[in-house]
XYZ file of C-alpha atoms in Angstrom:
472
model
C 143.711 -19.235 75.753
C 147.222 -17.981 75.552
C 148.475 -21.130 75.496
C 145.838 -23.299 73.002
C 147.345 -20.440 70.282
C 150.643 -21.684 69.766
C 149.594 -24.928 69.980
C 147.281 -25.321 67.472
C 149.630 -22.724 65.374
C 151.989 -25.814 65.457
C 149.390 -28.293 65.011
C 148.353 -26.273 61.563
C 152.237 -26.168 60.743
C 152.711 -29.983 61.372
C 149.673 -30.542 59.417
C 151.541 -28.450 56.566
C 154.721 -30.066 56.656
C 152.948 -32.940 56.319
C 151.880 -32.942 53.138
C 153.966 -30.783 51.548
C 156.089 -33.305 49.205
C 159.274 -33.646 50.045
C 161.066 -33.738 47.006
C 162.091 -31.379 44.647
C 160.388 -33.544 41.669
C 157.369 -33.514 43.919
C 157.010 -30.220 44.482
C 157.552 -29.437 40.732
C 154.913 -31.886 39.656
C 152.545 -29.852 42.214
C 153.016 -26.642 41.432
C 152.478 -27.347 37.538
C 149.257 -29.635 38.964
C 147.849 -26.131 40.986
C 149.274 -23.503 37.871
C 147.412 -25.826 35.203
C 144.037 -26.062 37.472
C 144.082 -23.136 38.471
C 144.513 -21.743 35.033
C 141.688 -23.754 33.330
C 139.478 -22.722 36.203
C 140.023 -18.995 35.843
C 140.128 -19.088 31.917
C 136.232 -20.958 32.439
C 134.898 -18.344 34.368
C 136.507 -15.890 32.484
C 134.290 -17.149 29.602
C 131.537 -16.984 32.278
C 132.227 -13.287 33.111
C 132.890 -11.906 29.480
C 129.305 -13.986 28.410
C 127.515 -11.861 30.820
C 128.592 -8.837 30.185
C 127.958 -9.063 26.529
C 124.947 -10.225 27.161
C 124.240 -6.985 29.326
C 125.606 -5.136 26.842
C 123.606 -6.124 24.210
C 120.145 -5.912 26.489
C 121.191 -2.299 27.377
C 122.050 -1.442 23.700
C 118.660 -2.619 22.838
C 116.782 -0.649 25.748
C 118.576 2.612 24.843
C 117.029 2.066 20.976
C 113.369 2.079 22.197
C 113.879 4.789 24.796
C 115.539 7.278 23.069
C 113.667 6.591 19.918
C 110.338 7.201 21.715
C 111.713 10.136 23.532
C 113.039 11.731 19.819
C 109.394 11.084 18.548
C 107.476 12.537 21.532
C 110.193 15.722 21.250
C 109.432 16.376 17.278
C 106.105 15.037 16.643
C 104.365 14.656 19.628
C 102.897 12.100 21.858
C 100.876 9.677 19.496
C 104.389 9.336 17.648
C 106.128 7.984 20.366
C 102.863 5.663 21.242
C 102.895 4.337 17.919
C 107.032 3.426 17.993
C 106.004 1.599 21.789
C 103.243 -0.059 20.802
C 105.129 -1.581 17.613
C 107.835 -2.603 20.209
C 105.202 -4.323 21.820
C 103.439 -5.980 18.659
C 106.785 -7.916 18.139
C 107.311 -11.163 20.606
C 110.355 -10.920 22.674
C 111.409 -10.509 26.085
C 111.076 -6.998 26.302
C 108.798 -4.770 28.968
C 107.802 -1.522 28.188
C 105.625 0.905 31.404
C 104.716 4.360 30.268
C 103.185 6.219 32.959
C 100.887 9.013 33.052
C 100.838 11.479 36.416
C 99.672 10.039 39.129
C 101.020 6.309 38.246
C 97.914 5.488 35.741
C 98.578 3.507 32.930
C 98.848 4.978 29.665
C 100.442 1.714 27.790
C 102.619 -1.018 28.204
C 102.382 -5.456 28.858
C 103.677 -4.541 32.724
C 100.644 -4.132 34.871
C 102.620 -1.818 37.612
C 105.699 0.048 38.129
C 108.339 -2.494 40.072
C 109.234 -1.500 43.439
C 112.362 0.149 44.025
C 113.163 1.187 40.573
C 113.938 5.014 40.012
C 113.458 7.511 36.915
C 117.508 7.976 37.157
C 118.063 6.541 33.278
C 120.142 4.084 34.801
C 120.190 0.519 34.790
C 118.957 -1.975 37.371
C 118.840 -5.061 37.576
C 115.497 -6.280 39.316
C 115.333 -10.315 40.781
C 112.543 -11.225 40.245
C 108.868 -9.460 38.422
C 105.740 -10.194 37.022
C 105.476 -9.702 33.324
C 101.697 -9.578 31.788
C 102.222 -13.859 31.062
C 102.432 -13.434 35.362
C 105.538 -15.300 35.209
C 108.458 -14.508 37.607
C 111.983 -13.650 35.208
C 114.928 -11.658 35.966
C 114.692 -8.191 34.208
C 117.542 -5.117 33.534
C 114.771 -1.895 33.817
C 115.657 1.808 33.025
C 113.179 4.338 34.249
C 113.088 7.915 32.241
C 110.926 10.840 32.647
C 108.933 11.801 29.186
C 107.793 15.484 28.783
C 104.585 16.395 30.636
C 105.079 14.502 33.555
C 104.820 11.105 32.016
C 107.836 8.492 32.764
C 108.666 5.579 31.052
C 110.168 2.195 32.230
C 111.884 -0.123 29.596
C 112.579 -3.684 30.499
C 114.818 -6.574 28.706
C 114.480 -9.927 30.458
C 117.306 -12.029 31.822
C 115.923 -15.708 31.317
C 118.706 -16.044 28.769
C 121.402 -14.802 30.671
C 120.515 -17.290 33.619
C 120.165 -19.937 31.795
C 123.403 -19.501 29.867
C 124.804 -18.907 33.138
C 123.770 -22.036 34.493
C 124.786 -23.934 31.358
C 128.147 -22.484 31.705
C 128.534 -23.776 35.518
C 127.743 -27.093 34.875
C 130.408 -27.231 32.124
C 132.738 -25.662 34.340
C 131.845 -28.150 36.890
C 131.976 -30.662 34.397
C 135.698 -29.580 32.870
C 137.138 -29.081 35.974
C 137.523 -32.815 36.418
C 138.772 -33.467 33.411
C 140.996 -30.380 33.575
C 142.478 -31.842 36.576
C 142.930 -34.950 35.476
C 144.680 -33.440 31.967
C 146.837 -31.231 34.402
C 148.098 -34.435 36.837
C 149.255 -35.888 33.267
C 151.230 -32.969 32.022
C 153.121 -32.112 35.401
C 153.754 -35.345 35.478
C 155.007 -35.681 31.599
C 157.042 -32.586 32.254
C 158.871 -33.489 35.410
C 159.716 -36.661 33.888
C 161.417 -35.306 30.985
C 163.225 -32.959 33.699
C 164.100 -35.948 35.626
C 165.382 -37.486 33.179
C 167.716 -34.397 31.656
C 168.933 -34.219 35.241
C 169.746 -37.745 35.779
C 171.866 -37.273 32.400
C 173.954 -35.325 34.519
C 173.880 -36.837 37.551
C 174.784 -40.447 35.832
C 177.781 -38.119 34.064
C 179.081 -36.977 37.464
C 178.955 -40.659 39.172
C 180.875 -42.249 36.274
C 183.261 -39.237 36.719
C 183.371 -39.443 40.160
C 184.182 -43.210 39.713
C 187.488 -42.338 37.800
C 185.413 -42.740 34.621
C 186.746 -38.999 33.154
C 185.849 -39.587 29.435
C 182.142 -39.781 30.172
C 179.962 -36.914 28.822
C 176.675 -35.830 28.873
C 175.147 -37.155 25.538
C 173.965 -34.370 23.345
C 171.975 -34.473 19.871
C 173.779 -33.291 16.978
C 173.644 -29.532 15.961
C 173.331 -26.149 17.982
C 172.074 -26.558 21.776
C 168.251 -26.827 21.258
C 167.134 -25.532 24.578
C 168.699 -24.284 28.387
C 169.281 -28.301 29.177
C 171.368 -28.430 25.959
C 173.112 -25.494 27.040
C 173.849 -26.814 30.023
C 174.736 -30.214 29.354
C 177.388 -28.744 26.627
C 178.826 -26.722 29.376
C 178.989 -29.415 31.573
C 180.970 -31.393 28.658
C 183.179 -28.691 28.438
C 184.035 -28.124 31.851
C 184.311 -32.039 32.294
C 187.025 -32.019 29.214
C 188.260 -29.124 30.737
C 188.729 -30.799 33.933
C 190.281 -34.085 32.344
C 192.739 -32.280 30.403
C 194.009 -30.217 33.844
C 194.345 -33.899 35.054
C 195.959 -35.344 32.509
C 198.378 -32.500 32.778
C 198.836 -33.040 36.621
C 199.889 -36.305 35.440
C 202.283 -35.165 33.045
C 203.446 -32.539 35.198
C 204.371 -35.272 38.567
C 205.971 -37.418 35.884
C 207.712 -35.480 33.948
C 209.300 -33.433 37.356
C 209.669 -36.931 38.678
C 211.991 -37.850 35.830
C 213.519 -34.622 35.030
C 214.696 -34.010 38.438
C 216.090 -37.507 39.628
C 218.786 -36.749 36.883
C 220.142 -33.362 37.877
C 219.674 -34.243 41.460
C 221.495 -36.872 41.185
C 224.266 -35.184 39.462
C 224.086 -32.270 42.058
C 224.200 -34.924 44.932
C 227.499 -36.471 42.967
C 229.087 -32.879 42.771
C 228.470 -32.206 46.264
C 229.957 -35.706 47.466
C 232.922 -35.219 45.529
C 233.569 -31.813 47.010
C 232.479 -32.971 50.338
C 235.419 -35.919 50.212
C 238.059 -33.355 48.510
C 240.436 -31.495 50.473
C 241.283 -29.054 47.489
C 237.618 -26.959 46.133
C 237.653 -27.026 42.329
C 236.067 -23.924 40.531
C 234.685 -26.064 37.924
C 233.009 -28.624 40.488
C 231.487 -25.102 42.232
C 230.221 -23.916 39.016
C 228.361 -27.186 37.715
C 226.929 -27.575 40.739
C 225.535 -23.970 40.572
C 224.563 -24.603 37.274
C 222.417 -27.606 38.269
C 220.858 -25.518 40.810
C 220.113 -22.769 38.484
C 218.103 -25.096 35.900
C 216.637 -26.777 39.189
C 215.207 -23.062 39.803
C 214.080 -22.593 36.154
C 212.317 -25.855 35.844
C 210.229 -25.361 39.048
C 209.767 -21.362 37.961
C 208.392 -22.371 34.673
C 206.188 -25.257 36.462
C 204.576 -22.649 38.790
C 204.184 -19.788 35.904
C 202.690 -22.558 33.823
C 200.101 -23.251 36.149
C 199.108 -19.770 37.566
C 198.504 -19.040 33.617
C 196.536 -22.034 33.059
C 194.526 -21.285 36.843
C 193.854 -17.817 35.539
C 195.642 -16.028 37.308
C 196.867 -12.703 36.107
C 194.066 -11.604 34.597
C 193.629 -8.145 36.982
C 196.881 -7.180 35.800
C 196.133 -6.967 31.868
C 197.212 -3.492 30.513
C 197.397 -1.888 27.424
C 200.606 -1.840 25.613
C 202.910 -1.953 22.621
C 203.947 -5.557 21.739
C 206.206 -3.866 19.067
C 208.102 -1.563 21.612
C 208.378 -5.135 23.550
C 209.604 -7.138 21.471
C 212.339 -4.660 20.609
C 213.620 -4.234 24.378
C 213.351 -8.342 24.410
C 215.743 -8.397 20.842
C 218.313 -5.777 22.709
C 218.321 -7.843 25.849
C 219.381 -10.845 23.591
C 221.631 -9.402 20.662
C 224.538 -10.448 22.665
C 223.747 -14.083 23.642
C 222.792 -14.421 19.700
C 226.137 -13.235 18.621
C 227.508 -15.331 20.328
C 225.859 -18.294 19.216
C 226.583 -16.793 15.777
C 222.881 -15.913 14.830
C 221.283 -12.345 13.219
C 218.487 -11.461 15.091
C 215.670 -9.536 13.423
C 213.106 -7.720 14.566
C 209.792 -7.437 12.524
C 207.431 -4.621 13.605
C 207.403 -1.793 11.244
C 204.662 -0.110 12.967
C 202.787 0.041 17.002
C 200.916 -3.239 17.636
C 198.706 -2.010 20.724
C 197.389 -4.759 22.812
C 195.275 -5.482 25.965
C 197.721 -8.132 27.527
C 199.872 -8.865 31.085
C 203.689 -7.642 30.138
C 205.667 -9.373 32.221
C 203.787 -13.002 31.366
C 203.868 -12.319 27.623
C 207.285 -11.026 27.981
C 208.659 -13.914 29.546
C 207.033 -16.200 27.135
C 208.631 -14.313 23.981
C 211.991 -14.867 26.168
C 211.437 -18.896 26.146
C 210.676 -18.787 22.592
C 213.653 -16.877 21.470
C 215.813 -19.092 24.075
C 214.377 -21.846 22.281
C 215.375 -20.517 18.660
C 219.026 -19.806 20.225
C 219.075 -23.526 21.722
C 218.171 -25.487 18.197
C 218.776 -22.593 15.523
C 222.031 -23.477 13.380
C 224.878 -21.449 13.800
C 224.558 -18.552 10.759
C 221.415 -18.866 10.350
C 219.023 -15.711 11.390
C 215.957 -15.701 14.209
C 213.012 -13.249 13.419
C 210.919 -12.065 16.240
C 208.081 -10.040 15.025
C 204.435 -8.351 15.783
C 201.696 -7.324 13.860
C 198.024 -6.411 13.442
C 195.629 -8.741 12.590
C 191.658 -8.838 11.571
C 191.095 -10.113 14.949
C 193.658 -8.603 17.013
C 197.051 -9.289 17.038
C 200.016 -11.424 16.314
C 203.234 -12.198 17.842
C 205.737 -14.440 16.131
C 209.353 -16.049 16.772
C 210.904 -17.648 13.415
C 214.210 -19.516 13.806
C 216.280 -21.560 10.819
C 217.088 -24.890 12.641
C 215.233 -28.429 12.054
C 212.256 -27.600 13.154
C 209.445 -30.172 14.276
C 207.197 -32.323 12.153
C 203.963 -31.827 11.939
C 202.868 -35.063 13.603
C 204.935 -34.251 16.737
C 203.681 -30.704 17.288
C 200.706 -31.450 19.927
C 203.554 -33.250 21.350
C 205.877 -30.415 21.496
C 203.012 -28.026 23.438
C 202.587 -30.414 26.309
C 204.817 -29.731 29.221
C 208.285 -31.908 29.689
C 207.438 -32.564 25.828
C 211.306 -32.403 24.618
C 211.792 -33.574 21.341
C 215.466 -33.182 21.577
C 216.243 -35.402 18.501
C 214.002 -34.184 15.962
C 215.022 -30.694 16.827
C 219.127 -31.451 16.799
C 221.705 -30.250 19.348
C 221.458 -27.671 21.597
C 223.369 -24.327 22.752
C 225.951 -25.495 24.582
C 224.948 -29.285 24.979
C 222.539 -28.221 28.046
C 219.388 -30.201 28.246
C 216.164 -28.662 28.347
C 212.972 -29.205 29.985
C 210.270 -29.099 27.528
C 208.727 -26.443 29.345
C 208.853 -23.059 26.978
C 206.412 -24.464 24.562
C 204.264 -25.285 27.350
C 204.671 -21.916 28.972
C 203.961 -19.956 26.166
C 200.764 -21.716 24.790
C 199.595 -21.196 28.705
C 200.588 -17.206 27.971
C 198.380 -17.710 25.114
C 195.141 -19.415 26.657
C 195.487 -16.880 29.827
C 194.987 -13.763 27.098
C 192.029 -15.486 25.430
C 194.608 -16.138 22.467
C 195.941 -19.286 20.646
C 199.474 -20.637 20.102
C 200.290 -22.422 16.227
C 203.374 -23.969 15.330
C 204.618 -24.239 11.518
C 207.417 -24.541 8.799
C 209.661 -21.937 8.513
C 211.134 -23.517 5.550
C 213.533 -24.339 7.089
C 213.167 -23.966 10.946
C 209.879 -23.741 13.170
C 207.472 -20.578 13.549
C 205.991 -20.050 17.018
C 203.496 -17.886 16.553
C 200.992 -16.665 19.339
C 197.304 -14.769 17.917
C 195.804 -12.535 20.725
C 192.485 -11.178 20.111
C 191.088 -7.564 20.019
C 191.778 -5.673 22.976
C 187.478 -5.410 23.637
């Protein structure tokens, strides 16, 4: 015996497995199959249930009429007054009983020949099988027995024929609609997990193409507002998918452009080295290109790695609140010298606190790349403006320098990283070439804080200017 148990435990479970679908589409269909038969099952004899009691309700309203009408008229005007309300109960057809009882069980009136078995004077209601009325047909009755004053009771009957038989009728229709039910509920599962099928093979076709190398391919989406969770979803997808292409199409950029950017000052820091290498005398001027090379060797690959921890998220934890106004004064002292030099004013535009939500440091050193930008292609005597304000949605930061700025079809151009536009933007501060990477970094400052960064005419010259929303 101890051992039969677990086997026919397993037996029961392999029987289970067995025909329990396998599939997720399967076992969606099902379970809308079961909810919808089950549903139209319980709403039937729902019906079934709330028929009956109405009908009891009604038989007991109309048994509590006659008994305490007779009882009121037997109580006021005596006994004849309550024999004459019973008997024209009585004269009237229906389905109704009526027992009074004198002591010692005789008959006093009433179309029941005896008192049914089992039926107290309680003034409650029972409901009695099966009894003889005065036609000596068997029917289902609901009796109340009630004592009347000297010793006399009275029993009050209402038959049930109805009830049964609208009982019965309502069976066979429920046996009758639960075929049809079934067969109604097999047809919408199955509609329903087709058009889920289908929403999810959307996505699933979207993510092969994409996995093939096929990156423009969306999830296609009918015009307007998402209409439901699957549009929702499928925009989403589409976004993350754009998302995704546009991180790729920067990799690209990024392997290319440090690909081409760095075989030139490699080269020239290989040359260098040579030459000193091969020299018996060190010249200072050798030493110091070389360390030059190596410097903007460093920047590049600084600016490459900020650009993508801003553009990976990262930095987020370290958002604080502070003054972009107070910044963006300690960034114009730190530079007043390097833009006398050059022979430019700067000016600093912040005539009140701009409080902010933001990461200092990143911001900081974005403001830095702009203003090193306006130093490398502002014209000498011309004046750079570095300002911060408050805006309906948040705030704004702004670098405005007086050189040739950038047309407006080159712009998108000018965000991307390595995107030099060293011609349309003239020669820079002190011949050195740049790497098209401040633009890049700053509009990666800008995405990190939730923010966007716009370039425009400064009439002459280019405005950077970087929105950041609300600190909430």
């Amino acid at each position: 015996m101890t051992e039969a148990t677990p086997t026919r435990a397993r037996l029961w479970a392999e029987w289970l497995a067995g025909i329990t679908p396998r599939t997720t589409t399967a076992r969606i269909s099902l379970l809308l199959f079961v909810m919808l038969v089950s549903g139209s099952a319980l709403l039937l004899i729902l019906l079934e249930r709330t028929t009956q009691a109405q009908v009891e309700r009604e038989a007991q309203g109309r048994i509590d009429a006659i008994a305490d009408a007779a009882a009121d008229a037997w109580r006021d005007d005596g006994k004849q007054a309550a024999l004459t309300i019973l008997e024209g109960e009585l004269a009237v057809p229906g389905p109704l009983v009526i027992h009074l009882a004198a002591p010692g069980n005789r008959l006093v009136l009433g179309n029941l020949p005896r008192w049914p078995d089992g039926v107290p004077i309680d003034s409650l209601y029972h409901r009695v099988p099966a009894m003889l009325d005065e036609r000596g047909e068997r029917e289902p009755f609901m009796v109340t027995g009630r004592p009347m004053p000297d010793g006399h009771r009275l029993l009050i009957g209402r038959s049930l024929i109805a009830e049964v038989q609208l009982q019965e009728t309502l069976t066979t229709t429920l046996l009758l609609a639960l075929p049809l039910a079934m067969i109604l509920a097999f047809l919408t599962s199955r509609m329903i997990t087709r058009i889920i099928t289908e929403r999810v093979r959307d996505l699933a076709d979207v993510v092969g193409d994409v996995t093939a190398g096929r990156l423009e391919a969306r999830v296609p989406l009918p015009p307007g507002p998402p209409a439901d969770a699957f549009d929702s979803m499928a925009q989403a997808f589409n976004v993350m998918l754009a998302r995704v292409e546009a991180l790729l199409d920067e990799l690209r950029t990024v392997t290319d452009g440090l690909a081409h950017d760095l075989r030139s000052p490699l080269t020239r820091l290989k040359a260098r080295i040579e030459r000193l290498s091969h020299g018996t005398v060190v010249d200072a001027d050798d030493l110091a290109a070389v360390s030059a090379e190596a410097e903007s060797l460093l920047a590049m690959l600084d600016n490459s790695l900020e650009i993508s921890r801003a553009e990976a998220g990262i930095g987020r934890d370290s958002f604080a609140e502070i003054d972009l106004a107070a910044m963006i004064a300690d960034l114009a002292d730190m530079y007043e010298p390097l833009a006398e030099d050059a022979g430019v004013t700067l000016v600093v535009t912040a005539p009140e606190p701009v409080p902010a939500r933001a990461h200092r440091q990143l911001l900081g050193r974005a403001l830095a790349n702009l203003i090193d930008n306006a130093l490398r292609y502002g014209a000498s005597g011309q004046r750079i403006e570095v300002g911060a304000q408050m805006t309906a949605a948040g705030s704004r930061l702004w670098v405005a320098d007086g050189g040739p700025g950038i047309p407006a079809g080159r712009r998108h151009e000018a965000l991307r990283r390595f995107g030099r536009l060293d011609a349309a933007r003239g020669p820079q501060l002190g011949g050195m070439q740049g790497a098209g990477l401040g633009l890049s970094l700053a509009g990666a400052v800008a995405r990190l804080h939730g923010g966007t960064i716009t370039l425009s005419d400064n009439q002459p010259g280019l405005t950077v200017a970087i929105d950041l929303p609300g600190a909430a």
